[in-house]
Coordinates of C-alpha atoms in Angstrom, one line a residue:
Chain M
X127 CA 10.8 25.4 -15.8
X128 CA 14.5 25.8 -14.9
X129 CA 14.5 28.1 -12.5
X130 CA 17.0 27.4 -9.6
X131 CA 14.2 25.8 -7.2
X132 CA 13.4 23.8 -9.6
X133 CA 16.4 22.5 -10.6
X134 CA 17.0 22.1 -6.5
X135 CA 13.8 19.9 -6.5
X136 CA 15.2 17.9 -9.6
X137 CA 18.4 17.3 -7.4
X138 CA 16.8 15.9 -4.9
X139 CA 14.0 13.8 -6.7
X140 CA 16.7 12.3 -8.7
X141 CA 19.1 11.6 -5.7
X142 CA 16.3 9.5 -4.0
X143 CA 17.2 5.8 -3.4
X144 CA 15.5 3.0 -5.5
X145 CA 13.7 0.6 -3.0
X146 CA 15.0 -2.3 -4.4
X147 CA 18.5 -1.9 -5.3
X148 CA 19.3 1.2 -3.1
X149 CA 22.7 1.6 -4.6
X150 CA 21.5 3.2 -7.3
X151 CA 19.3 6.8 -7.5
X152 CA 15.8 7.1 -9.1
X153 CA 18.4 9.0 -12.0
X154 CA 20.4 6.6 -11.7
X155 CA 17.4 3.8 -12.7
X156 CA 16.1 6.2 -15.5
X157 CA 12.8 5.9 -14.0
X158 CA 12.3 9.9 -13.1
X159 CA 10.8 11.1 -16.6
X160 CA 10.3 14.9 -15.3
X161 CA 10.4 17.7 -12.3
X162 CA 8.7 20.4 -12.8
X163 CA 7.5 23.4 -10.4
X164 CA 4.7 25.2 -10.2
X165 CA 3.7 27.9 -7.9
X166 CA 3.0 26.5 -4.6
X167 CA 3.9 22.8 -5.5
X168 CA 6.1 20.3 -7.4
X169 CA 5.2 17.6 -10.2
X170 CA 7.6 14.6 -9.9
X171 CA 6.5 12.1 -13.1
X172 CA 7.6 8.7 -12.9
X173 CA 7.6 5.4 -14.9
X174 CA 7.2 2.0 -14.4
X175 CA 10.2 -0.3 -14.5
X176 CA 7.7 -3.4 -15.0
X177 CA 4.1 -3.5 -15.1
X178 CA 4.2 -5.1 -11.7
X179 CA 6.8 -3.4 -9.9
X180 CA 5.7 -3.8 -6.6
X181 CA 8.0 -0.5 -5.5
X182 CA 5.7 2.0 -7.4
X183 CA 4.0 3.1 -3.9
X184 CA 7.2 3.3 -2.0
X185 CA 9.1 5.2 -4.4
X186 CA 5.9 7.8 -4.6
X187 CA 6.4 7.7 -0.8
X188 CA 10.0 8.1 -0.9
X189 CA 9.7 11.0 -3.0
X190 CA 7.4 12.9 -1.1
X191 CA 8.6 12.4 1.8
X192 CA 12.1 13.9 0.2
X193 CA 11.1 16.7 -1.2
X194 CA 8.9 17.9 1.7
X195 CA 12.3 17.2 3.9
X196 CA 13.4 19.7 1.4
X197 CA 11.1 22.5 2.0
X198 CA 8.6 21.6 -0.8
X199 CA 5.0 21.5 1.2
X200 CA 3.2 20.3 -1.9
X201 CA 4.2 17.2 -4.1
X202 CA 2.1 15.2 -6.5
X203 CA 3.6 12.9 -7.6
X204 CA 2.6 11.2 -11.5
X205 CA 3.0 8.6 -13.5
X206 CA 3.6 8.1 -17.3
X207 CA 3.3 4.5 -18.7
X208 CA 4.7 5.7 -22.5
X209 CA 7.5 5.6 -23.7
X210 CA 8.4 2.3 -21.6
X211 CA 11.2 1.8 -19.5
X212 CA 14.2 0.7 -20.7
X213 CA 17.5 -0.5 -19.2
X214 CA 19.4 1.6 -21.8
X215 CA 17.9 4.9 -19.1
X216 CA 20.4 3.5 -16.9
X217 CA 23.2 6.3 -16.4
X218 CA 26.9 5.1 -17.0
X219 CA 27.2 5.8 -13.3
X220 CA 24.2 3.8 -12.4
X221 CA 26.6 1.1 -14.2
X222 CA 29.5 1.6 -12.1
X223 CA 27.5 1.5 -8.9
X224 CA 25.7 -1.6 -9.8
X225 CA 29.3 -3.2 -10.8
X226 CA 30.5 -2.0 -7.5
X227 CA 28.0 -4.2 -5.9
X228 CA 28.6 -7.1 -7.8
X229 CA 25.9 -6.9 -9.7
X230 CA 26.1 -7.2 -13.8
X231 CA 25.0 -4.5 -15.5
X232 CA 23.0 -4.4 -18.5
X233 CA 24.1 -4.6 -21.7
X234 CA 22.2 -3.1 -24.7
X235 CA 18.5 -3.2 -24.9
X236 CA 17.7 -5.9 -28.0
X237 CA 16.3 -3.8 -31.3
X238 CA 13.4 -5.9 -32.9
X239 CA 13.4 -5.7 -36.5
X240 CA 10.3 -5.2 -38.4
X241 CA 7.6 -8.8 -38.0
X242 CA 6.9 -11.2 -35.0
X243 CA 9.4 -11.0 -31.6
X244 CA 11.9 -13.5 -32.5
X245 CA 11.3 -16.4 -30.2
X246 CA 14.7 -17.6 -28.5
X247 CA 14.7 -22.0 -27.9
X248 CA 18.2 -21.6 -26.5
X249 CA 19.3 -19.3 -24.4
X250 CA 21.7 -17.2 -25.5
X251 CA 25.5 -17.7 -25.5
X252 CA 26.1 -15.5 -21.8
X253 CA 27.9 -12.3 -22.6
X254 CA 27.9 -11.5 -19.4
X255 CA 31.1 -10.9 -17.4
X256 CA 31.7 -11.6 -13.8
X257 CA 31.2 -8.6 -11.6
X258 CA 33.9 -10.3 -9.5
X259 CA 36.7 -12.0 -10.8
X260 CA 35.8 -10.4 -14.1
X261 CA 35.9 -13.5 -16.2
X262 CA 33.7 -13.6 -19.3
X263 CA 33.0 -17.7 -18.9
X264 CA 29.6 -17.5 -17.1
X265 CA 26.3 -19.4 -17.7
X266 CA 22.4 -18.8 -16.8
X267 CA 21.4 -20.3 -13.8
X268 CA 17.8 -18.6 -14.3
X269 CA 16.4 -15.6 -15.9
X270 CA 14.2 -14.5 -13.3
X271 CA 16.0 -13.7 -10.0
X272 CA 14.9 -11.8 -6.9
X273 CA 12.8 -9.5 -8.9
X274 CA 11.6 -9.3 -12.4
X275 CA 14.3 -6.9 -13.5
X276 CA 17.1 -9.4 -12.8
X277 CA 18.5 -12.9 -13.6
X278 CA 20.6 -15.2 -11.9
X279 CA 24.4 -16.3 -12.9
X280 CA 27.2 -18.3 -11.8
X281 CA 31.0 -17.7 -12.9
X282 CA 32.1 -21.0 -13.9
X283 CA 35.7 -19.8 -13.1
X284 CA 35.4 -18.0 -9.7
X285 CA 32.3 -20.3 -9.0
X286 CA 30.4 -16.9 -7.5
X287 CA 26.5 -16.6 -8.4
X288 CA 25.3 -13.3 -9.1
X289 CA 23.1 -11.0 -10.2
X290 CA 22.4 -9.3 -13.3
X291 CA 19.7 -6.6 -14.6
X292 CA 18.4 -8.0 -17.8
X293 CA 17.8 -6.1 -21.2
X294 CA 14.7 -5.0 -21.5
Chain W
X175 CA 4.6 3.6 25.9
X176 CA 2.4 3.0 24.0
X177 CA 1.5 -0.6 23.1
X178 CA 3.8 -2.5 20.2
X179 CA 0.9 -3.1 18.1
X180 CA 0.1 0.8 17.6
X181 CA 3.7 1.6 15.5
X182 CA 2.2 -2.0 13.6
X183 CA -0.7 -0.1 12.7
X184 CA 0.1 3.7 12.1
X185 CA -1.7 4.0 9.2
X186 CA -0.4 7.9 9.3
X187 CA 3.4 6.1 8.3
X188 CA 2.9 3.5 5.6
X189 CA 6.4 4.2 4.4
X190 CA 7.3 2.2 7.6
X191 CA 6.4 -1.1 5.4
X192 CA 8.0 -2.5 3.0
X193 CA 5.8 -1.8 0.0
X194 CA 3.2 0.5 2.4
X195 CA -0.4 -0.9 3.6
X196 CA -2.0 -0.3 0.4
X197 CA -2.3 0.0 -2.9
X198 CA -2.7 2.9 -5.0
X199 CA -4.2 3.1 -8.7
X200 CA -1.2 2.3 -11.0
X201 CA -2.8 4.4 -13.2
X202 CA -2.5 7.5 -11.0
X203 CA -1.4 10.6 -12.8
X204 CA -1.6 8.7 -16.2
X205 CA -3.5 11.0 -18.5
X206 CA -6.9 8.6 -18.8
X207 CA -8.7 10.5 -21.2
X208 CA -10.5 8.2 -24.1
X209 CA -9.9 9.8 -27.3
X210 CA -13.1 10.7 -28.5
X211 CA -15.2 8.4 -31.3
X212 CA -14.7 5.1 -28.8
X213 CA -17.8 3.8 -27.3
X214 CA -16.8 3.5 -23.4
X215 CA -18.8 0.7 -22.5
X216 CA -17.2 -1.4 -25.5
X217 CA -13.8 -0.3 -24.4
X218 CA -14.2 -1.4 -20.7
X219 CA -15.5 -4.3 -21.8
X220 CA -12.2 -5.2 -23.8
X221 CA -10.0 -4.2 -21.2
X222 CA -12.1 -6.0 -18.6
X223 CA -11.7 -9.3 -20.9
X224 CA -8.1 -9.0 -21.1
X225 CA -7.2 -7.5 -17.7
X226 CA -9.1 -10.9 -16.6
X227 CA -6.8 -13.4 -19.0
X228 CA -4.0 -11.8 -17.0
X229 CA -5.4 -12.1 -13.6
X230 CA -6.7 -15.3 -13.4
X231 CA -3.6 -17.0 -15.0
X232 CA -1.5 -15.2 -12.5
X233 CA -3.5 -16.6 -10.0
X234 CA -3.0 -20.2 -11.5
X235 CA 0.7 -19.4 -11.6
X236 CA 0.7 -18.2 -8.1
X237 CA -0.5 -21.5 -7.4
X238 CA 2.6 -23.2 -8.4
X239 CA 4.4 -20.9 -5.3
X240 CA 5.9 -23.7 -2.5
X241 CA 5.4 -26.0 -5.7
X242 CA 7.5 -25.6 -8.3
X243 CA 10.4 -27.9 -8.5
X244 CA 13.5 -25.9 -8.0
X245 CA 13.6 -22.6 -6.6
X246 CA 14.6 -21.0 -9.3
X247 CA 11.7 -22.1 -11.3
X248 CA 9.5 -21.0 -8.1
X249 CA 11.6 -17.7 -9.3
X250 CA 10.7 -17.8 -12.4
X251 CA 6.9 -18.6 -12.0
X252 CA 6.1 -16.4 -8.9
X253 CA 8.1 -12.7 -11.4
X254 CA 5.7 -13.8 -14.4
X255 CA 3.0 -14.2 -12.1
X256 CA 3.9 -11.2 -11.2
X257 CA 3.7 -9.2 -14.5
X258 CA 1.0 -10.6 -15.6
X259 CA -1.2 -9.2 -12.2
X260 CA 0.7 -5.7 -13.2
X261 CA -0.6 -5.8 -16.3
X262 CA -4.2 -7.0 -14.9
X263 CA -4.3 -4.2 -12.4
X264 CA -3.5 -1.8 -14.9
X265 CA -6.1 -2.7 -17.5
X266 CA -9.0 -3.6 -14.7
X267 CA -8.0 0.3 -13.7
X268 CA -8.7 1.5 -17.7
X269 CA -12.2 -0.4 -17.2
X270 CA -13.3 0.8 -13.8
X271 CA -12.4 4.7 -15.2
X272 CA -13.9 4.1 -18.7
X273 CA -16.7 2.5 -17.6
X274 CA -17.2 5.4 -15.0
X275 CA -18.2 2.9 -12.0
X276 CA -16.0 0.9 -9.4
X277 CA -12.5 0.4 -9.2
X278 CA -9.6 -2.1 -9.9
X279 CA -10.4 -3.9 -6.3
X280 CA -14.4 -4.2 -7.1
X281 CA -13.6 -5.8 -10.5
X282 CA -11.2 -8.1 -8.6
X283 CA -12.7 -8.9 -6.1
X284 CA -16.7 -8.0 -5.9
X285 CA -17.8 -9.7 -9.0
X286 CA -19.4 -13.0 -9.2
X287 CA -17.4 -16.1 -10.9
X288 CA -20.2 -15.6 -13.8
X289 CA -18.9 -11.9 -14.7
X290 CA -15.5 -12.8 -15.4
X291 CA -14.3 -12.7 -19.3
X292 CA -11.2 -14.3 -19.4
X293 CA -10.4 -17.4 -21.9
X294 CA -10.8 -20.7 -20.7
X295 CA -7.0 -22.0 -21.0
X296 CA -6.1 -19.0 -18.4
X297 CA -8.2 -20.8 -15.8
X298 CA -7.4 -24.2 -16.6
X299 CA -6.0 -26.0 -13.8
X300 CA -2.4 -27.7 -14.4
X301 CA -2.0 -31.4 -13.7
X302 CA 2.0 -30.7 -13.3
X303 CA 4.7 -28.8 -14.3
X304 CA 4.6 -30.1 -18.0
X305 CA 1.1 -28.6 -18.3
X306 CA 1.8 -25.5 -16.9
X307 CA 4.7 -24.7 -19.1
X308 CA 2.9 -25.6 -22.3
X309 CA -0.4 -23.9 -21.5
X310 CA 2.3 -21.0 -20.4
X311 CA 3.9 -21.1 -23.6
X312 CA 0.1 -21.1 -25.3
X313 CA -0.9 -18.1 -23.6
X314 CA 1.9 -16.3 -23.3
X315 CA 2.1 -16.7 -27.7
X316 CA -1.5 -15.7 -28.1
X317 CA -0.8 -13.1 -25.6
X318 CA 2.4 -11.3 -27.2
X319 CA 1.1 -11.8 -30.7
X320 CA -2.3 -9.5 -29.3
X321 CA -0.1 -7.2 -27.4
X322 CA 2.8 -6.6 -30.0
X323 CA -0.5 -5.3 -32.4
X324 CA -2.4 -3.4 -29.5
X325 CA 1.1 -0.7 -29.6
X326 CA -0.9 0.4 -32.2
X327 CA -4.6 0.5 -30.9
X328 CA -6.2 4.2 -31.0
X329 CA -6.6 4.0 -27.2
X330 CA -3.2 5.7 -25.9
X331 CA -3.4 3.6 -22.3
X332 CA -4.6 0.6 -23.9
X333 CA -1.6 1.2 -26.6
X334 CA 1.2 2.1 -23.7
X335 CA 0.1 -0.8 -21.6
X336 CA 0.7 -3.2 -24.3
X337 CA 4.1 -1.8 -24.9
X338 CA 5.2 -2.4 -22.0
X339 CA 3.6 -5.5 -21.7
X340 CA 5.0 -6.9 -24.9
X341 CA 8.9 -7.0 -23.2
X342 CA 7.5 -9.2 -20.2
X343 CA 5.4 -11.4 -22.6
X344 CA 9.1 -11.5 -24.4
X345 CA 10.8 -13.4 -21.7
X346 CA 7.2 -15.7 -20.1
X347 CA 7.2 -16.7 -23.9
X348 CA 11.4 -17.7 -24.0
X349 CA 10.9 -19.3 -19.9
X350 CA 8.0 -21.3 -21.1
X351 CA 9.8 -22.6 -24.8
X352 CA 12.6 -24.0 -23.3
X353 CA 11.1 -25.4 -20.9
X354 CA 8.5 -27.5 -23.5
X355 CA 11.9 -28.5 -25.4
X356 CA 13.6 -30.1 -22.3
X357 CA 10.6 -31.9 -21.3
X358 CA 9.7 -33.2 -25.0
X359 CA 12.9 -33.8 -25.2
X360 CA 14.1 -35.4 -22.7
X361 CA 13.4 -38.5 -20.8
X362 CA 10.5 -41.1 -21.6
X363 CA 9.1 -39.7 -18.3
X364 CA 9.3 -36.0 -19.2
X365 CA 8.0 -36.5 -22.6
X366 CA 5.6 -38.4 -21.7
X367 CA 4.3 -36.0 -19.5
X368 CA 4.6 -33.0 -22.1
X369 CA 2.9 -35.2 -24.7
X370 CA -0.6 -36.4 -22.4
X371 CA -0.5 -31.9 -21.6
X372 CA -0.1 -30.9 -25.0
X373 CA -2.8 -33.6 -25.8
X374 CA -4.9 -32.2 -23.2
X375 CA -4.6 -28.5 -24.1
X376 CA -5.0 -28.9 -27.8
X377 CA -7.7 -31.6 -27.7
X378 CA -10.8 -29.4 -26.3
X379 CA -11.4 -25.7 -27.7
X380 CA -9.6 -24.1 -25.6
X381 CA -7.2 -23.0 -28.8
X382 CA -10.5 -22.2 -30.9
X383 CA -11.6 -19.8 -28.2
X384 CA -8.4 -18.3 -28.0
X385 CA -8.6 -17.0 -31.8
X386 CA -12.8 -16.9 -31.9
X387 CA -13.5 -12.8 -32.7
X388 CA -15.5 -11.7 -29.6
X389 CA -18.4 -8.9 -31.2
X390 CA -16.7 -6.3 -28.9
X391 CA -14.0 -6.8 -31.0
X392 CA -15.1 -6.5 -34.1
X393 CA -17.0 -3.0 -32.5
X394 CA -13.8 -1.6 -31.6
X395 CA -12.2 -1.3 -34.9
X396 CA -8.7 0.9 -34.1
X397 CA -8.5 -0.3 -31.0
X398 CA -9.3 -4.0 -30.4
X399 CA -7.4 -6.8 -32.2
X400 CA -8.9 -9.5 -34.4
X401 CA -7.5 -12.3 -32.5
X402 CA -8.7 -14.3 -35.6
X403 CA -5.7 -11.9 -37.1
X404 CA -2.6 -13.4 -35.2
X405 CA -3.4 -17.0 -35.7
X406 CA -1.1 -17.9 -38.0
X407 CA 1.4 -16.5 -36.3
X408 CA 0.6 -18.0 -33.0
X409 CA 0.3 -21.2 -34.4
X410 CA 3.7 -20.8 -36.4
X411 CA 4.9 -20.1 -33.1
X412 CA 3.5 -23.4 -31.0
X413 CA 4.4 -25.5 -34.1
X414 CA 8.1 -24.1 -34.2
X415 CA 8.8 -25.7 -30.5
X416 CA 6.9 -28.6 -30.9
X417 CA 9.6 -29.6 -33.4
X418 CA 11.8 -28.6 -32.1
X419 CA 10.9 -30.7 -28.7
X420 CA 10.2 -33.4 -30.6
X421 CA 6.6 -33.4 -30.1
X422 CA 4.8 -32.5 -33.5
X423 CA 4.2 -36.2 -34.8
X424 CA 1.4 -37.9 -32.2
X425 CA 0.6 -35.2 -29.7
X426 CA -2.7 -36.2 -28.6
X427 CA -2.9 -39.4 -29.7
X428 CA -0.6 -41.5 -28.5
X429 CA -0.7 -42.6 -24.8
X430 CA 1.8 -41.0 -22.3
X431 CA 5.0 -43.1 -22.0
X432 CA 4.8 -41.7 -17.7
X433 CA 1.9 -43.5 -17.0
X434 CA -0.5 -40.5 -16.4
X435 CA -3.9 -41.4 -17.7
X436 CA -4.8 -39.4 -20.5
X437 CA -6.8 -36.1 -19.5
X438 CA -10.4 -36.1 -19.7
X439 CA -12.1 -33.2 -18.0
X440 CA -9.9 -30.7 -16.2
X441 CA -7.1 -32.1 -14.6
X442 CA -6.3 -31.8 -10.5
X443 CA -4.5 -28.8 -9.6
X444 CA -1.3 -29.2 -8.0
X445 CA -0.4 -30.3 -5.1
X446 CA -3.9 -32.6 -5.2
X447 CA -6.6 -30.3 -5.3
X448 CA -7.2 -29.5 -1.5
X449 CA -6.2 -26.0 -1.7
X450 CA -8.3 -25.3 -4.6
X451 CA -11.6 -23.3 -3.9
X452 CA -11.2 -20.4 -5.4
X453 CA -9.6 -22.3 -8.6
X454 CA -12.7 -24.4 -8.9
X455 CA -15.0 -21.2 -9.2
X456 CA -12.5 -19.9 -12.2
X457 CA -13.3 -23.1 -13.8
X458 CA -16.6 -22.9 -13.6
X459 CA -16.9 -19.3 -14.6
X460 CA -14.9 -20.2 -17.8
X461 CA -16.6 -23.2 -19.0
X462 CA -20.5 -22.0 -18.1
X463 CA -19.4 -18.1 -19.7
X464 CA -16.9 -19.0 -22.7
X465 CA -16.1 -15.7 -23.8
X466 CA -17.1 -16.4 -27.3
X467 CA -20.4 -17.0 -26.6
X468 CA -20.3 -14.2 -23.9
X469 CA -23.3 -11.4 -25.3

């Protein structure tokens, strides 16, 4: 439905903060998959960054407790576990923001060619640049950070760790 | 004024906590319907066998929390952990609502040690970090081959929550290879170590268990798979570090440069074992209930 209320509610569901990196917005994330009104009520569908994401609940929360502040009395809130997340539903300007607060963005999700998930014995050469100094010499320092949707780097010229949201 | 504890405990406002006071089903507003032509009790019982693989070998990891031996590995461990009780919570959900009674908590938590149907190597109990990275890198193999096929299975939650799973299993997989290869490769001591765990893991039949086909699998045709089906690819997997780490002449049969006597029955936990009640019970559940001979 695109009726002007319901594009109102889609505003506001998608300008909702993520829990754990609040710099960005739910559409900034990619994680809102849909916002649709019906009489009487409003169906926000989310997905899953990770199986695990311990921020599901709070993000249901935080988008209730939005759209009510908006006027909508009734929100249900659901969730859709197909077709899985992916860091390439980050916006551009989800990019910026998380570059902004000096963390790396992602770079392209990796495309599997047909047969078994390549196994990788060495990590990867880093492509990643530093959100600071902007330096492309950086290494791995571990690729599971503070959550499971980032890693941790250092800049071997600027010597600043950071953070970086890993393909997936 | 009311007293401090009462905003602790205003159960009206759980967006006052972090991550609220409870949890909700991660399945909630997933469209659970099982396509018709699947028997529901078989296809509880499947999820119910692999919900438990996850959650009892992210209890073992959990284990390793306060452990580990650099905080980044503590990182590492404690986000895969992690995953792998996402993915347990969602498939123990799929059983409680196929198998129309209970929920994810009462299959967590209210069943006796003897009713769990996970595989043995997700309960068995690491001796030190060189055993948990190679039984890691063994489950986490078995695991993604199993998941990468399930994208496919004739369930759509079954086949979503593999999908998703299959990008996590990615990176435990990666974490838990390099980690073999700079052990096996890399000092007497370290190799040493990784040699007397490999030994350990392989020797028993903990691998034949992992690749026995369970007769709810072989029910389920279109949705289960054949485990037997991805063992050459597992195994291509496992043998593809263990050159590389330097391992695949000996393993098992030559005595641990470290000093660590060679493993006999299940090695302490870590740490030294006083922590480990509820481990002991997995144990036991595994090795009196191997899901292969589970009727």
């Amino acid at each position: 439905m695109t009726s002007a209320a319901a594009s109102t509610a889609a505003t506001v569901a998608a300008g909702v903060a993520d829990p754990e990196m609040p710099m960005l917005t739910l559409g900034d994330l990619g994680i809102l998959r849909g916002v649709d009104e019906e009489p009487g009520r409003v169906i926000v569908t989310i997905t899953p960054t990770y199986s695990g994401c311990p921020a599901m609940q709070t993000i249901r929360d935080d988008l209730t407790v939005a759209l009510r502040a908006a006027g909508y009395r009734e929100v249900e809130v659901r969730t859709v576990l197909t077709p899985a997340w992916t860091t390439d539903w980050i916006t551009a300007d989800g990019h910026d923001k998380l570059a902004a607060a000096g963390i790396s963005p992602p770079g392209p999700a990796p495309r599997r060619a047909a047969g078994p998930v390549p196994l990788t014995l060495v990590p990867r050469a880093s492509a990643i640049s530093c959100p600071r100094c902007g330096s492309p010499e950086t290494e791995t320092i571990t690729p599971f950070s503070a959550t499971a949707c980032r890693s941790l780097h250092r800049c071997t010229v600027c010597l600043e760790p950071f953070e970086h949201v890993k393909e997936i | 004024m009311a007293d401090a504890y009462e905003s602790l405990t205003d159960h009206e406002d759980d967006a006052r906590w972090a991550y609220g006071t409870g949890f909700s089903d991660p399945l909630a507003g997933v469209d659970t319907t099982v396509p018709s032509g699947i028997d529901h009790e078989d296809l509880a019982a499947y999820c119910l066998m692999l919900g438990d693989d996850a959650l009892i070998m992210s209890h073992r990891l959990q284990q390793w929390v306060t452990r580990a031996p650099e905080t980044e590995d503590e990182l590492a461990i404690a986000n895969i952990a992690l995953d792998l009780l996402g993915q347990a919570r969602l498939l123990l959900s799929r059983a409680a609502f196929v198998s129309g009674s209970g929920d994810e908590d009462s299959l967590a938590y209210l069943r006796p040690a003897s009713q769990f149907r996970n595989v043995n190597l997700a309960a068995r109990a690491d001796a030190d970090f060189a055993h948990l990275v190679a039984r890691l890198l063994m489950f986490s193999s078995w695991r993604l081959a199993l998941f990468d096929r399930l994208t496919g299975a004739a369930d759509p939650v079954l086949s979503a929550i593999a999908a998703k799973g299959v990008k996590e299993l990615t990176y435990h997989r990666d974490y838990a290879a390099q980690w073999v290869l700079r052990l096996g490769d890399g000092t007497e001591i370290s190799r040493g170590r990784m040699r007397a765990a490999v030994g350990d893991l392989l020797g028993g039949s903990l691998v034949d268990e992992l690749f026995a086909v369970h007769e709810v699998e072989e029910r389920l045709a279109g949705v289960a798979v054949s485990p037997g089906g991805v063992k050459e690819e597992v195994l291509s997997v496992w043998g593809q570090v263990m050159r590389a780490a330097t391992l695949a002449e000996g393993v098992g049969t030559t005595a641990p440069a470290g000093g660590r006597p060679p493993p006999g029955p299940p090695p302490p936990p870590p740490g030294g074992g006083g922590h480990d009640c509820a481990g002991g019970a997995f144990a036991r559940a595994g090795s009196a209930f191997p899901r292969a001979g589970w009727a």
